[in-house]
Amino acid sequence: MNPMVSDTVDLQSPDDIALADKMNAGRQQIVTELKKIIVGQDEVIAQLLNTLFVGGNSLIVGAPGLAKTLLIHTMARVLDLKFSRIQFTPDLMPSDITGTDLVQEDATTGRRQMVFAPGPIFANIVLADEINRTPPKTQSALLEAMQEHRVTVQGKTYQLAEPFYVFATQNPIELEGTYPLPEAQLDRFMYHIIIEHPPYDEELGVVRTTTAIQNPQLERPISGDDLVSFQRLVRRVPVSEPVMRHALDIVRATRSKNNPDAKDYIQKWVAFGASVRAAQYLVLGGKARALTSGRYHVSFDDIRDLAHPVLRHRIITNFHAQSEGVTTDAIVDRLLESVPLPRSGM
């Protein structure tokens, strides 16, 4: 189903309402379980859970020691999903991710045959740790998996088990020995999530809990099958025409090429604007946000509140922006101020 096409479904059947209630209850329970180990980071957790319910992938950027890996691993434990961590290094090969064909001898017949040995991509939640430490050729091994939920090795295609997610981490302060992610790779991440150092009280809580004995018992409130059902429900949430147009207006406003209506600051600072995937993920993320807020329709606020994580890695700034210290978040702030709401709003 094309995520940009609005349904006429009103989600008022008893089964739909029961599933939406289960999704909301499951979300609260997941947060409760995560909080047994993770201190603070409420906004980060909210964006990760939104990614889960949409069925997307997210890039998590933060300095070392901010529990990026711990957060994803804990989430996999809470959901009781198969977890795989790939440590990206300069010598990592594509076959180290996808798997490869090996020659094996049948003990009974003595015949040799090629047998596929699955790589770590064959999991439900894949953590691509420090993804920018490996060359683009190896990074691209994730592309088909992220988009199509399958991998092709030696001309043969293997389907990945559902649900399937890729969460990649990146350290923003190290440049030596790193490789920038290709734009095609970045565009396949639904969100670019930033983890900041927590406030004083939360950081004190981190120090207190991590320097004591920890043995929390984690409950598993929902299953992988539940997540697949939630993803289907999210896609059925109706979106009004004005809200959908507003999402597209924001995305189109990021582009200066062949856009006579581009704002001056876009022409000055932006080399390339966001793709249509940005509008798709704004709408899909808005649908998940609406459901987890107890609503069966998407509001303008749902779209606007997700603009930063959806757009910050899809707007490519030019030399002028970089020399003036203008960030993509600052550009998104200007966009939200300058792109008006449709007159026939909700």
Short mmCIF file of C-alpha atoms in Angstrom, two decimals:
data_model
loop_
_atom_site.label_atom_id
_atom_site.label_comp_id
_atom_site.label_asym_id
_atom_site.label_seq_id
_atom_site.Cartn_x
_atom_site.Cartn_y
_atom_site.Cartn_z
CA MET A 1 0.00 0.00 0.00
CA ASN A 2 1.27 3.47 -0.87
CA PRO A 3 1.60 5.34 2.45
CA MET A 4 0.70 8.63 0.80
CA VAL A 5 -2.82 7.43 -0.12
CA SER A 6 -5.49 8.19 2.46
CA ASP A 7 -7.96 5.51 3.51
CA THR A 8 -11.69 5.87 4.07
CA VAL A 9 -11.41 3.53 7.07
CA ASP A 10 -12.57 5.21 10.28
CA LEU A 11 -11.15 2.57 12.67
CA GLN A 12 -14.39 2.37 14.60
CA SER A 13 -14.93 -1.39 14.51
CA PRO A 14 -14.58 -3.20 17.86
CA ASP A 15 -11.56 -5.14 16.58
CA ASP A 16 -9.77 -1.98 15.45
CA ILE A 17 -10.49 -0.18 18.71
CA ALA A 18 -9.31 -3.18 20.72
CA LEU A 19 -6.08 -3.34 18.70
CA ALA A 20 -5.50 0.41 19.10
CA ASP A 21 -6.04 0.05 22.87
CA LYS A 22 -3.59 -2.85 22.94
CA MET A 23 -1.06 -0.74 21.05
CA ASN A 24 -1.38 2.12 23.52
CA ALA A 25 -1.18 -0.19 26.53
CA GLY A 26 1.79 -2.00 24.99
CA ARG A 27 3.60 1.26 24.39
CA GLN A 28 3.19 2.30 28.02
CA GLN A 29 4.39 -1.09 29.21
CA ILE A 30 7.45 -0.96 26.94
CA VAL A 31 8.35 2.46 28.34
CA THR A 32 7.91 1.14 31.89
CA GLU A 33 10.24 -1.80 31.20
CA LEU A 34 12.84 0.38 29.46
CA LYS A 35 12.86 2.73 32.44
CA LYS A 36 14.08 -0.11 34.64
CA ILE A 37 17.43 0.26 32.87
CA ILE A 38 17.38 3.54 30.89
CA VAL A 39 17.28 6.82 32.81
CA GLY A 40 15.59 9.76 31.08
CA GLN A 41 15.78 10.15 27.27
CA ASP A 42 11.98 10.32 27.01
CA GLU A 43 11.94 11.99 23.57
CA VAL A 44 14.46 9.51 22.19
CA ILE A 45 12.38 6.58 23.45
CA ALA A 46 9.22 8.11 21.97
CA GLN A 47 10.85 8.39 18.53
CA LEU A 48 12.20 4.83 18.72
CA LEU A 49 8.76 3.46 19.59
CA ASN A 50 7.23 5.48 16.77
CA THR A 51 9.77 3.81 14.47
CA LEU A 52 8.69 0.38 15.74
CA PHE A 53 5.00 1.01 15.14
CA VAL A 54 5.59 2.36 11.62
CA GLY A 55 8.05 -0.37 10.67
CA GLY A 56 10.92 1.93 9.76
CA ASN A 57 14.62 2.24 10.54
CA SER A 58 16.38 4.97 12.51
CA LEU A 59 19.83 6.51 12.78
CA ILE A 60 20.83 7.37 16.35
CA VAL A 61 23.56 9.97 16.76
CA GLY A 62 25.21 10.82 20.06
CA ALA A 63 28.50 11.07 21.88
CA PRO A 64 30.03 7.95 23.46
CA GLY A 65 28.60 6.81 26.78
CA LEU A 66 24.99 7.87 26.19
CA ALA A 67 23.60 4.30 26.18
CA LYS A 68 22.77 4.08 22.47
CA THR A 69 23.68 0.41 22.26
CA LEU A 70 22.17 -0.39 25.67
CA LEU A 71 18.87 1.24 24.70
CA ILE A 72 18.46 -0.79 21.50
CA HIS A 73 19.55 -4.04 23.14
CA THR A 74 17.17 -3.48 26.06
CA MET A 75 14.31 -2.75 23.67
CA ALA A 76 14.97 -6.03 21.85
CA ARG A 77 14.95 -7.88 25.20
CA VAL A 78 11.66 -6.26 26.24
CA LEU A 79 10.08 -7.22 22.91
CA ASP A 80 11.66 -10.71 23.01
CA LEU A 81 12.92 -10.26 19.45
CA LYS A 82 16.03 -11.75 17.90
CA PHE A 83 18.79 -9.16 18.27
CA SER A 84 21.98 -8.85 16.26
CA ARG A 85 24.78 -6.33 16.76
CA ILE A 86 27.17 -5.61 13.89
CA GLN A 87 30.27 -3.66 14.84
CA PHE A 88 31.15 -1.68 11.74
CA THR A 89 34.89 -1.44 11.11
CA PRO A 90 37.01 -0.43 8.11
CA ASP A 91 37.73 -4.06 7.20
CA LEU A 92 34.10 -5.23 7.36
CA MET A 93 32.92 -6.83 4.11
CA PRO A 94 29.36 -6.93 2.69
CA SER A 95 29.29 -10.72 3.11
CA ASP A 96 30.02 -10.22 6.83
CA ILE A 97 26.59 -8.60 7.02
CA THR A 98 24.43 -10.53 4.57
CA GLY A 99 26.07 -13.95 4.79
CA THR A 100 27.66 -16.03 2.04
CA ASP A 101 27.60 -19.39 0.29
CA LEU A 102 29.95 -21.98 1.74
CA VAL A 103 31.04 -25.34 0.35
CA GLN A 104 29.91 -28.18 2.61
CA GLU A 105 30.35 -31.92 2.23
CA ASP A 106 27.44 -34.25 2.85
CA ALA A 107 28.71 -36.82 5.37
CA THR A 108 26.49 -39.58 3.97
CA THR A 109 27.06 -39.14 0.23
CA GLY A 110 30.41 -37.38 0.18
CA ARG A 111 29.04 -34.82 -2.25
CA ARG A 112 29.96 -31.19 -1.95
CA GLN A 113 27.37 -28.50 -2.32
CA MET A 114 26.97 -24.79 -1.77
CA VAL A 115 25.07 -23.96 1.41
CA PHE A 116 24.03 -20.44 2.38
CA ALA A 117 25.30 -19.32 5.80
CA PRO A 118 23.08 -16.41 6.96
CA GLY A 119 24.84 -13.31 8.25
CA PRO A 120 23.87 -11.16 11.25
CA ILE A 121 21.35 -9.24 9.13
CA PHE A 122 19.01 -12.22 9.69
CA ALA A 123 17.49 -10.93 12.93
CA ASN A 124 14.46 -8.88 13.97
CA ILE A 125 16.40 -5.93 15.38
CA VAL A 126 19.80 -5.23 13.84
CA LEU A 127 22.09 -2.74 15.54
CA ALA A 128 24.56 -1.28 13.03
CA ASP A 129 27.03 0.07 15.58
CA GLU A 130 29.17 3.01 14.42
CA ILE A 131 27.92 2.58 10.88
CA ASN A 132 30.13 5.38 9.55
CA ARG A 133 33.32 3.45 10.37
CA THR A 134 33.01 1.22 7.31
CA PRO A 135 33.33 2.17 3.62
CA PRO A 136 30.22 2.94 1.52
CA LYS A 137 30.47 -0.40 -0.30
CA THR A 138 29.86 -2.25 2.96
CA GLN A 139 27.29 0.27 4.18
CA SER A 140 25.31 -0.41 1.00
CA ALA A 141 24.88 -4.05 2.03
CA LEU A 142 22.09 -2.76 4.27
CA LEU A 143 20.17 -0.95 1.53
CA GLU A 144 18.09 -3.83 0.19
CA ALA A 145 17.40 -5.15 3.68
CA MET A 146 16.22 -1.77 4.94
CA GLN A 147 13.96 -1.09 1.98
CA GLU A 148 12.73 -4.52 0.87
CA HIS A 149 13.30 -6.66 4.00
CA ARG A 150 15.30 -9.14 1.96
CA VAL A 151 18.88 -9.76 0.86
CA THR A 152 20.29 -11.06 -2.40
CA VAL A 153 23.46 -13.16 -2.35
CA GLN A 154 24.96 -14.74 -5.47
CA GLY A 155 21.78 -13.96 -7.40
CA LYS A 156 19.48 -15.66 -4.89
CA THR A 157 17.04 -13.71 -2.74
CA TYR A 158 16.35 -14.50 0.91
CA GLN A 159 13.41 -12.99 2.77
CA LEU A 160 13.99 -11.57 6.24
CA ALA A 161 11.67 -12.48 9.11
CA GLU A 162 9.13 -9.90 10.24
CA PRO A 163 9.24 -7.60 12.06
CA PHE A 164 12.57 -6.27 10.85
CA TYR A 165 14.33 -3.08 11.92
CA VAL A 166 17.76 -1.55 11.47
CA PHE A 167 18.95 0.89 14.12
CA ALA A 168 22.30 2.46 13.30
CA THR A 169 24.47 4.45 15.68
CA GLN A 170 26.97 7.14 14.85
CA ASN A 171 29.45 9.18 16.86
CA PRO A 172 29.25 12.84 15.78
CA ILE A 173 32.55 13.99 17.27
CA GLU A 174 34.99 11.60 15.58
CA LEU A 175 36.02 12.23 11.99
CA GLU A 176 39.25 10.28 11.64
CA GLY A 177 38.71 6.83 10.19
CA THR A 178 35.05 7.47 9.34
CA TYR A 179 33.14 7.57 6.07
CA PRO A 180 30.10 9.77 5.44
CA LEU A 181 26.90 7.85 4.80
CA PRO A 182 25.73 8.07 1.17
CA GLU A 183 22.57 10.11 0.67
CA ALA A 184 20.74 7.01 -0.62
CA GLN A 185 21.54 5.26 2.65
CA LEU A 186 20.53 8.24 4.81
CA ASP A 187 17.23 8.56 2.99
CA ARG A 188 16.22 5.05 4.05
CA PHE A 189 16.34 5.99 7.71
CA MET A 190 12.95 7.17 8.87
CA TYR A 191 14.38 9.29 11.69
CA HIS A 192 17.70 10.86 12.58
CA ILE A 193 17.48 10.73 16.37
CA ILE A 194 19.87 12.83 18.45
CA ILE A 195 20.83 11.73 21.97
CA GLU A 196 22.10 14.57 24.11
CA HIS A 197 23.75 14.52 27.52
CA PRO A 198 20.92 14.37 30.09
CA PRO A 199 20.12 17.07 32.67
CA TYR A 200 22.02 17.01 35.97
CA ASP A 201 19.43 15.03 37.96
CA GLU A 202 19.07 12.39 35.24
CA GLU A 203 22.83 12.07 34.82
CA LEU A 204 23.15 11.62 38.58
CA GLY A 205 20.54 8.86 38.31
CA VAL A 206 22.60 7.19 35.57
CA VAL A 207 25.72 7.22 37.76
CA ARG A 208 23.77 5.93 40.77
CA THR A 209 22.10 3.02 38.97
CA THR A 210 25.08 1.93 36.87
CA THR A 211 27.47 1.78 39.83
CA ALA A 212 25.17 -0.48 41.87
CA ILE A 213 24.14 -4.09 41.38
CA GLN A 214 21.59 -4.32 38.57
CA ASN A 215 19.41 -7.34 37.89
CA PRO A 216 16.05 -6.01 36.72
CA GLN A 217 13.42 -8.53 35.67
CA LEU A 218 12.03 -7.40 32.34
CA GLU A 219 8.46 -8.22 31.35
CA ARG A 220 7.58 -8.79 27.71
CA PRO A 221 4.29 -6.95 27.13
CA ILE A 222 3.90 -7.48 23.35
CA SER A 223 5.26 -9.84 20.72
CA GLY A 224 6.72 -9.47 17.25
CA ASP A 225 3.38 -10.54 15.76
CA ASP A 226 1.72 -7.73 17.73
CA LEU A 227 4.14 -5.23 16.20
CA VAL A 228 3.28 -6.41 12.69
CA SER A 229 -0.43 -5.99 13.50
CA PHE A 230 0.22 -2.50 14.87
CA GLN A 231 2.09 -1.53 11.69
CA ARG A 232 -0.88 -2.56 9.56
CA LEU A 233 -3.26 -0.63 11.83
CA VAL A 234 -1.09 2.49 11.63
CA ARG A 235 -1.24 2.47 7.82
CA ARG A 236 -5.05 2.39 7.98
CA VAL A 237 -5.35 5.60 10.01
CA PRO A 238 -7.08 8.18 7.80
CA VAL A 239 -5.35 11.46 6.95
CA SER A 240 -7.28 14.50 5.80
CA GLU A 241 -6.29 16.16 2.56
CA PRO A 242 -5.16 19.43 4.26
CA VAL A 243 -2.88 17.57 6.68
CA MET A 244 -1.34 15.48 3.90
CA ARG A 245 -0.82 18.57 1.77
CA HIS A 246 0.84 20.34 4.70
CA ALA A 247 3.33 17.48 5.08
CA LEU A 248 4.15 17.71 1.39
CA ASP A 249 4.36 21.51 1.50
CA ILE A 250 7.00 21.32 4.24
CA VAL A 251 9.05 18.81 2.27
CA ARG A 252 8.80 20.66 -1.03
CA ALA A 253 9.83 23.89 0.69
CA THR A 254 13.24 22.33 1.42
CA ARG A 255 14.10 22.27 -2.30
CA SER A 256 15.62 25.15 -4.21
CA LYS A 257 16.24 23.46 -7.57
CA ASN A 258 13.43 24.07 -10.08
CA ASN A 259 11.44 25.75 -7.32
CA PRO A 260 10.68 29.40 -8.14
CA ASP A 261 8.89 29.78 -4.79
CA ALA A 262 11.91 28.68 -2.71
CA LYS A 263 12.58 30.92 0.27
CA ASP A 264 15.73 33.04 0.27
CA TYR A 265 17.31 31.08 3.10
CA ILE A 266 16.72 27.79 1.25
CA GLN A 267 18.43 29.15 -1.87
CA LYS A 268 21.29 30.46 0.26
CA TRP A 269 21.94 27.46 2.51
CA VAL A 270 20.53 24.28 0.93
CA ALA A 271 22.27 22.30 -1.79
CA PHE A 272 19.69 19.51 -1.98
CA GLY A 273 16.29 19.25 -0.35
CA ALA A 274 14.38 16.29 1.02
CA SER A 275 12.99 13.46 -1.11
CA VAL A 276 9.43 12.20 -1.27
CA ARG A 277 10.32 9.65 1.44
CA ALA A 278 10.35 12.56 3.87
CA ALA A 279 6.68 13.27 3.17
CA GLN A 280 5.85 9.58 3.41
CA TYR A 281 7.53 9.28 6.80
CA LEU A 282 5.96 12.50 8.08
CA VAL A 283 2.54 11.03 7.31
CA LEU A 284 3.31 7.54 8.60
CA GLY A 285 4.95 8.89 11.75
CA GLY A 286 1.98 11.20 12.23
CA LYS A 287 -0.37 8.23 12.01
CA ALA A 288 1.54 6.33 14.69
CA ARG A 289 1.76 9.42 16.87
CA ALA A 290 -1.99 9.97 16.57
CA LEU A 291 -2.85 6.40 17.55
CA THR A 292 -0.50 6.43 20.54
CA SER A 293 -2.14 9.69 21.61
CA GLY A 294 -5.57 8.07 21.59
CA ARG A 295 -6.75 9.65 18.35
CA TYR A 296 -7.91 8.09 15.09
CA HIS A 297 -6.91 10.99 12.85
CA VAL A 298 -3.69 12.87 12.14
CA SER A 299 -3.37 16.52 13.15
CA PHE A 300 -1.09 19.28 11.89
CA ASP A 301 0.81 19.07 15.18
CA ASP A 302 1.56 15.38 14.55
CA ILE A 303 3.26 16.35 11.30
CA ARG A 304 5.10 19.40 12.62
CA ASP A 305 6.40 17.69 15.77
CA LEU A 306 8.14 15.06 13.63
CA ALA A 307 9.69 17.49 11.15
CA HIS A 308 13.11 17.64 12.81
CA PRO A 309 13.90 13.91 13.06
CA VAL A 310 12.47 13.29 9.57
CA LEU A 311 14.21 16.18 7.79
CA ARG A 312 17.51 16.82 9.58
CA HIS A 313 19.38 14.10 7.64
CA ARG A 314 17.62 14.71 4.34
CA ILE A 315 18.52 18.38 3.94
CA ILE A 316 22.01 18.71 2.46
CA THR A 317 23.53 22.08 3.29
CA ASN A 318 26.04 23.91 1.11
CA PHE A 319 29.30 25.71 1.85
CA HIS A 320 27.53 28.95 2.86
CA ALA A 321 25.54 27.20 5.57
CA GLN A 322 28.57 25.32 6.83
CA SER A 323 30.74 28.43 6.94
CA GLU A 324 28.04 30.33 8.83
CA GLY A 325 27.41 27.47 11.25
CA VAL A 326 23.80 26.98 10.10
CA THR A 327 22.49 23.53 11.03
CA THR A 328 19.72 21.58 9.37
CA ASP A 329 17.72 21.84 12.61
CA ALA A 330 17.89 25.64 12.31
CA ILE A 331 16.67 25.39 8.72
CA VAL A 332 13.75 23.18 9.82
CA ASP A 333 12.89 25.78 12.47
CA ARG A 334 12.69 28.42 9.73
CA LEU A 335 10.59 26.10 7.58
CA LEU A 336 8.03 25.54 10.31
CA GLU A 337 7.78 29.31 10.77
CA SER A 338 7.42 30.09 7.07
CA VAL A 339 5.27 27.24 5.71
CA PRO A 340 1.67 28.23 6.46
CA LEU A 341 -1.09 25.89 7.51
CA PRO A 342 -3.73 25.22 4.83
CA ARG A 343 -6.73 27.48 5.20
CA SER A 344 -9.26 24.63 5.22
CA GLY A 345 -7.60 22.99 8.23
CA MET A 346 -8.83 20.47 10.71
#
